Coordinates of C-alpha atoms and ligand atoms in Angstrom, one line a residue:
Chain A
M610 CA -82.7 230.4 29.7
N611 CA -79.4 230.2 31.1
S612 CA -77.2 228.6 28.0
D613 CA -74.4 230.0 28.0
V614 CA -74.1 231.3 24.7
L615 CA -75.4 234.7 24.4
V616 CA -75.5 235.1 20.2
R617 CA -75.6 233.0 17.4
V618 CA -75.8 234.1 13.6
S619 CA -75.4 231.6 11.4
G620 CA -76.0 232.7 7.3
L621 CA -76.5 236.1 7.7
H622 CA -76.5 238.0 4.3
K623 CA -77.3 241.8 4.1
S624 CA -77.4 244.0 1.3
F625 CA -78.1 247.4 0.3
G626 CA -79.6 247.3 -3.3
D627 CA -77.4 245.3 -5.4
S628 CA -74.4 245.9 -3.0
E629 CA -74.0 242.3 -0.8
V630 CA -72.3 243.7 2.3
L631 CA -72.7 240.6 4.3
K632 CA -71.8 237.3 2.3
G633 CA -72.8 235.0 5.4
I634 CA -72.3 235.0 8.7
D635 CA -71.3 232.7 10.9
F636 CA -70.8 232.9 14.8
E637 CA -71.0 232.7 18.4
V638 CA -70.6 234.8 21.8
N639 CA -70.4 233.0 25.0
R640 CA -71.7 233.9 28.4
G641 CA -68.6 236.6 29.2
E642 CA -66.9 236.9 26.2
V643 CA -65.0 239.9 24.7
V644 CA -65.2 239.2 21.0
A645 CA -63.0 241.5 19.4
I646 CA -63.8 242.7 15.5
I647 CA -61.5 243.6 12.8
G648 CA -61.2 244.7 8.9
P649 CA -60.8 246.9 6.7
S650 CA -62.7 249.5 6.2
G651 CA -66.7 249.4 4.6
S652 CA -65.7 245.5 5.3
G653 CA -69.6 245.3 6.6
K654 CA -68.1 245.3 10.5
T655 CA -70.3 248.1 11.6
T656 CA -73.5 246.7 9.3
M657 CA -73.0 242.8 10.9
L658 CA -73.0 244.9 14.7
R659 CA -76.4 246.8 13.7
C660 CA -77.8 243.8 12.7
V661 CA -77.0 242.2 16.2
N662 CA -80.0 244.3 17.6
L663 CA -82.2 244.9 14.3
L664 CA -80.6 248.1 13.8
E665 CA -80.0 246.9 10.0
R666 CA -82.6 244.5 8.8
P667 CA -80.2 241.5 7.2
T668 CA -81.8 240.2 3.9
A669 CA -81.0 237.0 5.1
G670 CA -80.2 234.8 7.7
R671 CA -80.8 234.0 11.5
I672 CA -80.4 236.0 14.6
E673 CA -80.7 234.7 18.5
V674 CA -79.9 236.5 21.5
D675 CA -80.6 236.0 24.9
S676 CA -82.5 232.8 23.9
R677 CA -84.8 234.7 21.7
V678 CA -85.0 235.1 18.1
L679 CA -84.8 237.9 16.2
C680 CA -85.1 236.7 12.9
E681 CA -85.2 233.9 10.9
E682 CA -85.0 232.5 7.5
L683 CA -89.0 230.8 6.9
P684 CA -88.8 227.1 5.3
D685 CA -89.9 229.8 1.6
G686 CA -86.8 231.7 1.9
S687 CA -88.6 234.7 2.9
M688 CA -87.7 236.8 6.1
S689 CA -89.7 236.7 10.0
F690 CA -88.7 239.4 11.9
S691 CA -90.0 239.4 15.4
K692 CA -92.5 241.4 16.7
K693 CA -91.8 245.7 17.4
A694 CA -92.3 244.3 20.9
E695 CA -90.5 241.1 21.4
I696 CA -87.6 243.6 19.0
R697 CA -87.5 246.0 21.8
A698 CA -87.7 243.8 24.5
I699 CA -84.7 242.2 23.4
R700 CA -82.9 245.4 23.1
E701 CA -83.7 246.4 26.8
H702 CA -80.4 243.7 27.3
V703 CA -78.6 245.3 24.2
G704 CA -76.9 248.2 24.7
M705 CA -75.4 250.0 21.7
V706 CA -72.3 252.9 21.6
F707 CA -71.4 254.2 18.8
Q708 CA -68.2 256.0 17.0
R709 CA -69.9 259.0 17.0
F710 CA -72.0 258.9 20.8
N711 CA -75.3 259.8 19.7
L712 CA -75.1 261.1 23.0
F713 CA -79.0 263.2 23.4
P714 CA -77.7 266.8 23.1
H715 CA -80.6 268.8 24.3
F716 CA -80.3 266.6 27.6
T717 CA -77.5 267.4 30.8
A718 CA -75.4 264.1 30.9
L719 CA -77.4 263.0 33.2
E720 CA -79.6 263.0 31.7
N721 CA -78.8 261.3 28.8
V722 CA -78.1 258.2 31.0
I723 CA -82.4 258.4 33.6
E724 CA -84.4 258.3 29.8
A725 CA -84.5 255.4 28.5
P726 CA -84.4 253.3 32.7
M727 CA -86.9 255.1 33.0
A728 CA -89.2 255.6 29.8
V729 CA -88.6 252.2 28.6
K730 CA -87.8 250.2 32.9
G731 CA -90.2 252.1 34.4
L732 CA -87.6 253.1 36.8
S733 CA -88.9 255.9 39.4
R734 CA -86.1 259.1 39.1
S735 CA -85.3 259.0 42.3
D736 CA -83.8 255.2 42.0
A737 CA -82.6 256.1 37.5
E738 CA -80.4 259.1 39.1
A739 CA -79.2 257.3 42.1
R740 CA -78.1 255.0 39.6
A741 CA -77.3 257.4 36.6
H742 CA -74.5 259.1 39.2
E743 CA -72.7 255.3 40.6
L744 CA -72.0 255.0 36.8
L745 CA -71.2 258.5 35.8
E746 CA -68.5 257.8 38.9
S747 CA -67.7 255.0 38.0
V748 CA -66.6 256.6 34.2
G749 CA -65.0 258.9 36.0
L750 CA -67.4 262.0 35.1
G751 CA -68.5 261.7 38.3
H752 CA -68.6 265.8 38.3
K753 CA -69.6 265.5 34.9
A754 CA -73.2 264.9 35.6
D755 CA -75.0 268.3 34.6
S756 CA -73.3 269.2 31.6
Y757 CA -74.3 269.3 28.4
P758 CA -72.7 267.2 25.4
L759 CA -71.5 270.0 24.1
Q760 CA -70.5 271.1 26.6
L761 CA -67.3 268.0 27.1
S762 CA -64.7 266.2 25.5
G763 CA -64.9 263.6 23.2
G764 CA -63.4 261.2 25.2
Q765 CA -65.7 262.2 28.1
Q766 CA -69.0 262.2 25.3
Q767 CA -67.7 258.8 25.0
R768 CA -67.8 257.8 28.3
V769 CA -71.8 259.1 28.9
A770 CA -72.8 257.1 25.8
I771 CA -71.2 254.3 27.9
A772 CA -72.6 255.2 30.4
R773 CA -76.0 255.6 29.5
A774 CA -76.8 252.2 28.0
L775 CA -75.2 250.8 30.8
A776 CA -77.5 251.8 33.1
M777 CA -80.1 249.2 31.0
D778 CA -78.1 246.0 33.0
P779 CA -77.6 245.3 29.3
A780 CA -76.4 241.4 28.6
L781 CA -74.0 242.5 25.9
M782 CA -72.9 245.7 24.6
L783 CA -71.8 246.2 21.0
F784 CA -69.3 248.8 20.3
D785 CA -68.9 250.5 17.3
E786 CA -65.6 252.4 16.9
V787 CA -65.7 253.8 20.0
T788 CA -62.4 255.2 19.5
S789 CA -62.4 256.4 16.5
S790 CA -64.3 260.0 16.4
V791 CA -61.6 260.5 19.5
D792 CA -58.5 262.0 20.0
P793 CA -56.1 259.7 20.2
E794 CA -55.3 260.6 23.7
L795 CA -58.5 260.4 24.8
A796 CA -58.3 257.4 23.6
G797 CA -57.3 255.1 26.0
E798 CA -59.8 257.1 28.7
I799 CA -62.2 255.3 26.6
L800 CA -60.4 252.1 26.8
Q801 CA -59.7 252.2 30.6
V802 CA -63.8 251.8 30.8
M803 CA -64.3 249.4 28.6
K804 CA -61.7 246.6 29.6
R805 CA -62.3 247.2 33.9
L806 CA -65.3 245.5 32.5
A807 CA -64.7 242.7 30.4
Q808 CA -63.2 242.1 33.5
E809 CA -66.4 242.1 35.8
G810 CA -67.8 239.5 33.1
M811 CA -69.6 241.6 30.5
T812 CA -70.4 240.2 27.5
M813 CA -68.9 242.5 24.3
L814 CA -69.1 242.3 20.9
V815 CA -66.1 245.1 19.9
V816 CA -65.7 246.7 16.5
T817 CA -61.8 247.8 16.8
H818 CA -59.0 249.6 15.1
E819 CA -56.6 249.6 18.2
M820 CA -55.6 246.3 17.7
G821 CA -53.3 246.8 21.8
F822 CA -56.9 246.9 22.7
A823 CA -58.2 243.5 21.2
A824 CA -55.2 241.6 22.1
E825 CA -55.2 242.5 25.8
V826 CA -59.0 242.7 26.8
A827 CA -61.0 240.0 23.7
D828 CA -60.9 236.6 24.3
R829 CA -61.2 236.0 20.3
V830 CA -61.0 237.7 17.7
L831 CA -62.8 237.9 14.4
F832 CA -61.2 239.2 11.0
I833 CA -64.0 240.3 8.4
D834 CA -62.8 240.9 4.3
H835 CA -65.9 241.5 2.2
G836 CA -68.3 240.6 4.2
L837 CA -67.2 237.0 5.1
I838 CA -65.6 236.7 8.5
V839 CA -61.7 235.5 6.8
E840 CA -60.0 233.9 10.1
E841 CA -61.0 233.6 13.7
G842 CA -59.8 232.7 16.8
S843 CA -58.2 233.4 20.0
A844 CA -57.0 236.8 19.7
K845 CA -53.4 235.5 20.3
Q846 CA -53.4 233.6 17.1
V847 CA -55.1 235.4 14.9
L848 CA -53.3 238.3 16.0
A849 CA -49.5 237.5 16.1
N850 CA -50.1 233.4 13.4
P851 CA -52.4 234.7 11.7
K852 CA -52.4 232.5 8.6
N853 CA -55.0 234.3 5.8
A854 CA -52.7 236.0 3.7
R855 CA -55.4 238.8 3.9
T856 CA -56.2 239.0 7.8
R857 CA -51.6 239.3 7.6
A858 CA -51.4 242.6 4.8
F859 CA -54.6 244.2 7.1
L860 CA -52.5 243.7 10.2
R861 CA -49.6 245.2 8.8
A862 CA -51.4 248.4 6.9
V863 CA -53.2 248.3 10.4
L864 CA -49.2 248.4 12.0
E865 CA -47.6 251.0 9.9
R866 CA -50.8 253.2 9.7
A867 CA -50.1 252.9 5.7
P868 CA -53.5 252.0 3.7
M869 CA -54.9 248.8 3.2
A870 CA -53.0 246.9 0.3
E871 CA -56.0 246.5 -2.3
E872 CA -57.7 243.1 -3.5
G873 CA -56.0 240.9 -5.7
D874 CA -52.5 241.9 -4.4
P875 CA -52.4 239.5 -1.0
A876 CA -48.3 240.5 -0.2
P877 CA -47.4 236.6 -1.0
E878 CA -45.2 235.8 2.0
P879 CA -44.0 233.0 3.8
A880 CA -46.1 232.6 6.9
G881 CA -44.4 233.7 10.5
S882 CA -42.7 236.6 8.3
S883 CA -46.4 238.2 9.9
A884 CA -45.9 241.9 10.1
P885 CA -43.0 243.2 12.3
G886 CA -43.9 244.5 15.7
L887 CA -47.6 242.2 16.3
S888 CA -46.2 240.0 19.1
Q889 CA -45.0 242.7 20.9
I890 CA -48.1 244.5 20.4
V891 CA -49.6 240.7 21.7
E892 CA -47.0 240.3 25.0
G893 CA -48.3 243.8 26.5
S894 CA -49.9 246.5 25.5
D895 CA -48.9 249.9 26.0
D896 CA -51.7 251.5 24.2
V897 CA -54.9 250.3 27.4
E898 CA -52.7 251.7 29.9
Q899 CA -52.0 255.7 30.7
Chain B
M1422 CA -103.2 318.3 2.0
E1423 CA -103.3 319.0 6.2
L1424 CA -102.7 315.7 8.3
D1425 CA -105.5 315.8 11.0
W1426 CA -104.4 313.6 13.8
S1427 CA -106.5 313.7 16.5
V1428 CA -109.1 311.2 13.9
V1429 CA -106.9 308.6 15.5
G1430 CA -107.2 309.8 18.8
R1431 CA -111.3 309.6 18.1
S1432 CA -111.2 305.6 16.4
W1433 CA -108.6 304.5 18.4
D1434 CA -111.8 302.6 20.5
L1435 CA -113.2 301.1 17.6
L1436 CA -109.1 300.2 15.7
I1437 CA -108.2 298.8 19.5
G1438 CA -111.8 296.5 19.2
G1439 CA -110.7 295.9 16.0
T1440 CA -106.8 294.1 16.8
W1441 CA -108.6 292.7 19.1
V1442 CA -110.3 290.8 16.9
T1443 CA -107.2 290.2 13.8
L1444 CA -106.2 288.9 17.0
Q1445 CA -108.5 286.6 17.7
L1446 CA -108.7 285.0 14.3
F1447 CA -104.6 285.7 14.0
V1448 CA -104.8 282.9 17.3
W1449 CA -106.3 280.3 16.9
S1450 CA -105.1 279.6 13.3
L1451 CA -102.5 279.5 13.9
A1452 CA -103.7 277.1 16.4
L1453 CA -105.5 275.2 14.5
G1454 CA -102.3 275.7 11.5
T1455 CA -99.7 274.2 13.7
V1456 CA -101.3 271.4 15.3
L1457 CA -102.7 270.1 11.3
G1458 CA -99.4 271.2 10.1
L1459 CA -97.8 268.4 13.8
I1460 CA -100.3 266.1 12.5
L1461 CA -99.3 266.3 8.4
A1462 CA -95.5 266.4 8.5
L1463 CA -96.5 263.2 11.0
M1464 CA -98.2 261.6 8.1
R1465 CA -95.5 262.7 5.7
L1466 CA -93.2 260.7 7.6
S1467 CA -94.8 257.9 8.1
R1468 CA -94.8 254.9 7.6
F1469 CA -97.8 254.4 5.3
R1470 CA -97.9 255.7 1.9
A1471 CA -101.6 256.5 2.6
L1472 CA -100.7 258.7 5.1
R1473 CA -97.6 260.1 3.2
W1474 CA -99.6 260.7 0.4
L1475 CA -102.6 261.6 1.5
S1476 CA -100.6 264.7 4.0
L1477 CA -98.7 264.6 0.3
G1478 CA -102.1 265.9 -1.5
Y1479 CA -103.5 268.4 1.4
I1480 CA -100.1 270.0 0.9
W1481 CA -99.6 270.4 -2.8
L1482 CA -103.8 271.4 -2.6
F1483 CA -103.5 274.9 -0.1
R1484 CA -100.9 275.5 -0.9
G1485 CA -101.8 275.6 -4.5
I1486 CA -104.3 277.7 -4.0
P1487 CA -104.8 282.0 -2.9
V1488 CA -105.9 281.7 1.0
L1489 CA -108.2 283.9 -0.9
V1490 CA -109.8 281.3 -2.5
A1491 CA -109.5 279.0 0.9
L1492 CA -111.6 281.5 2.9
F1493 CA -114.3 281.7 0.4
F1494 CA -114.6 278.2 0.6
A1495 CA -114.7 277.8 4.0
F1496 CA -117.4 279.8 4.2
F1497 CA -119.7 279.6 1.8
V1498 CA -119.1 275.7 2.5
F1499 CA -118.7 275.5 5.8
G1500 CA -120.4 278.9 6.4
R1501 CA -123.0 279.3 5.3
Q1502 CA -124.2 274.8 5.4
I1503 CA -122.5 274.0 8.9
G1504 CA -123.2 277.7 9.8
L1505 CA -120.3 278.3 11.1
S1506 CA -120.2 282.1 12.4
P1507 CA -118.2 284.6 9.8
L1508 CA -115.0 284.7 12.9
Q1509 CA -114.8 280.9 13.3
A1510 CA -114.8 280.1 8.2
G1511 CA -112.2 283.1 8.9
I1512 CA -110.0 280.3 11.7
L1513 CA -110.9 277.2 9.8
G1514 CA -109.6 279.4 6.2
L1515 CA -107.2 280.6 8.0
G1516 CA -105.8 277.8 9.6
T1517 CA -106.4 274.6 7.4
S1518 CA -104.1 277.5 4.6
A1519 CA -101.5 277.6 6.3
A1520 CA -101.5 274.1 8.4
A1521 CA -99.7 272.8 4.4
Y1522 CA -97.1 275.5 5.3
K1523 CA -96.1 275.1 8.4
A1524 CA -96.9 271.1 8.1
E1525 CA -93.5 271.4 5.4
I1526 CA -91.2 273.3 8.0
I1527 CA -92.3 271.1 10.6
R1528 CA -90.7 268.9 8.9
A1529 CA -87.6 269.8 7.5
G1530 CA -87.0 270.6 10.9
I1531 CA -87.1 267.1 11.8
M1532 CA -85.4 265.5 9.0
S1533 CA -82.7 267.8 10.4
V1534 CA -82.2 265.6 13.0
D1535 CA -79.0 263.8 12.9
P1536 CA -80.3 259.9 12.3
G1537 CA -77.6 259.1 15.0
Q1538 CA -80.3 260.2 17.2
Y1539 CA -83.6 257.6 16.9
E1540 CA -80.8 254.9 16.1
A1541 CA -79.2 255.3 19.6
A1542 CA -83.4 255.8 20.8
E1543 CA -84.3 252.9 19.2
G1544 CA -81.1 251.2 20.6
L1545 CA -82.1 252.2 24.5
A1546 CA -85.4 250.2 22.9
M1547 CA -88.0 253.9 22.7
T1548 CA -91.1 253.3 21.4
R1549 CA -90.7 255.4 18.3
R1550 CA -94.2 257.7 19.8
H1551 CA -91.5 257.9 23.2
Y1552 CA -88.7 259.5 22.0
M1553 CA -90.9 261.6 18.4
R1554 CA -92.0 263.5 21.7
R1555 CA -89.0 263.8 24.0
I1556 CA -85.4 263.7 21.7
I1557 CA -86.5 264.0 17.9
I1558 CA -88.9 266.5 17.4
P1559 CA -87.1 269.3 20.3
Q1560 CA -84.5 268.6 18.6
G1561 CA -86.0 269.4 15.5
I1562 CA -88.3 272.1 17.0
R1563 CA -84.5 274.3 17.9
V1564 CA -84.2 274.3 13.5
M1565 CA -88.0 274.8 12.9
V1566 CA -87.6 278.1 14.9
P1567 CA -86.4 281.4 12.8
T1568 CA -88.8 279.4 9.2
Y1569 CA -91.5 279.1 12.1
M1570 CA -92.1 281.7 12.9
S1571 CA -91.6 284.0 8.9
N1572 CA -94.5 281.9 8.7
T1573 CA -95.5 282.7 12.1
I1574 CA -95.6 286.3 11.4
L1575 CA -97.3 286.0 7.6
V1576 CA -100.0 284.5 9.2
L1577 CA -100.9 287.3 11.4
K1578 CA -100.5 290.0 8.7
V1579 CA -102.7 287.3 6.1
S1580 CA -105.7 287.2 8.4
S1581 CA -106.1 291.5 7.1
V1582 CA -108.1 289.1 3.7
A1583 CA -110.5 288.2 6.2
V1584 CA -112.2 292.2 5.5
A1585 CA -113.2 289.9 2.5
I1586 CA -116.2 287.7 4.1
G1587 CA -116.9 290.2 5.7
I1588 CA -115.2 289.5 9.3
V1589 CA -114.5 293.4 10.5
E1590 CA -110.8 293.1 11.7
L1591 CA -108.2 295.8 12.4
T1592 CA -108.2 296.4 8.6
G1593 CA -112.0 296.5 8.1
I1594 CA -112.6 298.6 10.2
T1595 CA -109.6 300.7 9.0
R1596 CA -111.4 300.7 6.4
Q1597 CA -114.8 301.7 7.8
L1598 CA -113.1 304.5 9.4
S1599 CA -111.3 306.3 6.9
N1600 CA -114.1 305.6 4.6
S1601 CA -116.3 307.0 7.3
T1602 CA -113.9 310.3 7.8
N1603 CA -112.1 310.9 4.2
R1604 CA -109.0 309.9 6.7
P1605 CA -106.9 307.0 4.9
I1606 CA -103.8 308.3 5.3
E1607 CA -104.1 308.8 9.0
L1608 CA -106.0 305.8 10.3
F1609 CA -104.2 303.5 7.7
T1610 CA -100.9 305.0 9.3
A1611 CA -102.3 304.0 13.2
A1612 CA -102.6 300.0 11.5
A1613 CA -99.4 299.6 10.8
F1614 CA -98.1 300.5 13.5
I1615 CA -100.9 298.9 15.7
Y1616 CA -99.2 295.4 13.0
L1617 CA -96.1 296.5 13.8
M1618 CA -96.1 296.5 17.5
L1619 CA -97.7 293.0 17.0
T1620 CA -94.9 292.2 14.7
T1621 CA -92.4 292.9 16.9
V1622 CA -93.7 290.7 19.3
L1623 CA -93.6 288.1 17.0
V1624 CA -90.0 288.5 17.3
I1625 CA -89.4 289.2 20.6
V1626 CA -90.8 285.4 21.2
Q1627 CA -88.7 284.6 18.0
E1628 CA -85.6 285.7 19.8
I1629 CA -87.3 283.9 23.4
L1630 CA -87.6 280.2 21.7
E1631 CA -84.1 280.4 20.2
R1632 CA -82.2 280.7 23.5
R1633 CA -83.9 278.3 24.5
F1634 CA -83.4 275.3 22.2
S1635 CA -80.2 276.7 21.5
L1636 CA -77.7 273.9 22.7
K1637 CA -75.6 274.5 25.2
T1638 CA -71.9 274.4 25.0
Ligands
ATP1147 N1 -77.2 252.6 4.9 C1 -76.8 251.9 3.6 N2 -77.1 251.8 2.3 C2 -76.1 251.8 1.6 N3 -75.1 251.4 1.9 C3 -73.8 251.2 2.8 C4 -75.2 251.3 4.2 N4 -74.7 251.2 5.1 C5 -73.5 250.7 5.1 N5 -73.6 250.7 3.3 C6 -72.0 250.1 2.8 O1 -72.1 248.7 2.4 C7 -70.6 248.8 3.2 C8 -69.8 248.1 3.9 O2 -69.9 249.2 5.6 P1 -70.3 249.0 7.0 O3 -70.2 250.0 7.6 O4 -70.5 247.7 7.9 O5 -68.2 248.5 6.8 P2 -67.5 248.3 7.8 O6 -66.6 247.5 7.7 O7 -67.8 248.8 9.4 O8 -66.2 250.0 7.6 P3 -65.2 251.3 8.7 O9 -64.1 250.7 9.2 O10 -65.0 251.8 7.4 O11 -66.0 251.6 9.6 C9 -70.1 249.7 2.8 O12 -69.2 250.2 0.8 C10 -71.2 250.3 3.2 O13 -70.4 251.5 1.4
MG1148 MG1 -67.8 250.7 11.0

């Protein structure tokens, strides 16, 4: 049960109809590790993340979370998925935070946080509420417990969503571009919460476009392009010293907030002349600290 | 032609008696239609093809035949063979017809809920049964209320076809009274007034439901 590896993904493939979105992904996440996933739009980051708690069903490959197998290929090549109850048992320990919050709009912040602990873990209302108040407090929203999602800013909604996921006491947290649909000046308050979580030792898999956050918080960075992990390494190495031409092109595009170079012109520059500003980002992030 | 409104006063007790029968027909057929409609809607959204087809077939059939025909079926087939009273047969005929529409209204409401809500609930390890009840259906209701209530007003008014199987509800008693007193204009005006009062109550209920289920912003 207590191996150091919390997530083990191998040979992960996913197709939607005829289009193959994931083309053989392998990676592991150790307990307490923060792994950032970066890559161009449409490269398969969201799909990959959603496979980890089986919101998306892989077409091939094996996924193991906390030593429990969610899916694997049988010798005859067909896929075998865990039973529904088993999948739910795993999801209890995997929190997910979405780009568009997905709070329950007819519930208050507090009700959003207590619903699953009560329904799934069988907590009493008073225990669930006590814990929820603690969590809302910890994300700086103690005073918003009785507000409805539409009464909150994007940054506040996302922090409620994080509290909601944490209320299940997850061993692993999945974040999918959780700052992308909030105003840039509100991203900081979300990143702050995530940074503290990381410091507390939470295992996190973070899809992000916030390179500053990746540089400062992530232990490792995976760069995905066209459904494959193209480059993988320590945050410092991948972000400041990318080996792969695609990674370099992507990072430069992100820094310049310019559209991504199209396939087929992989910026034939010598290594070392990587995008300007990268080293500053790795050295000290100004995105995160407010 | 002289109008003599005193006939309405003299017939008032009978009109109220008819109204009572109308209300019984309406309330029970609405209940049957809603419960059956919810089951049919969930069947249409089911993973199981057989359930989807069964539901589709039902909706196709009952939307496709006139309410009156369904009513005659209920009366002659179930009433005669199983021994339902005319009122029970009327409730069965009206309720089974209404269910086809309620099913479509409920399905549209459920389908309008953001897919992200399912994902959030699934991600929190809730069972489907739980999140349908607590997360999805309550949000669907908000969208359903206007169409559901429009259809409900229709169910109330259509209950008047029950006169065809001998149920003396509001329209039926009004016709009998107008035949015997030869005062159709006064009596049907009174009946129209009563129907309008009943549908007004439904409009108010709709308003209350819309407020109750609106999202707090
Ligand atoms: N349910 C689906 N049905 C069909 N195609 C899909 C579906 N979900 C994703 N795709 C396709 O899979 C590809 C990868 O999508 P994905 O959302 O994983 O990319 P991403 O890396 O998260 O992109 P972004 O940075 O824009 O969020 C895209 O081409 C997308 O159109
Ligand atoms: Mg995405």
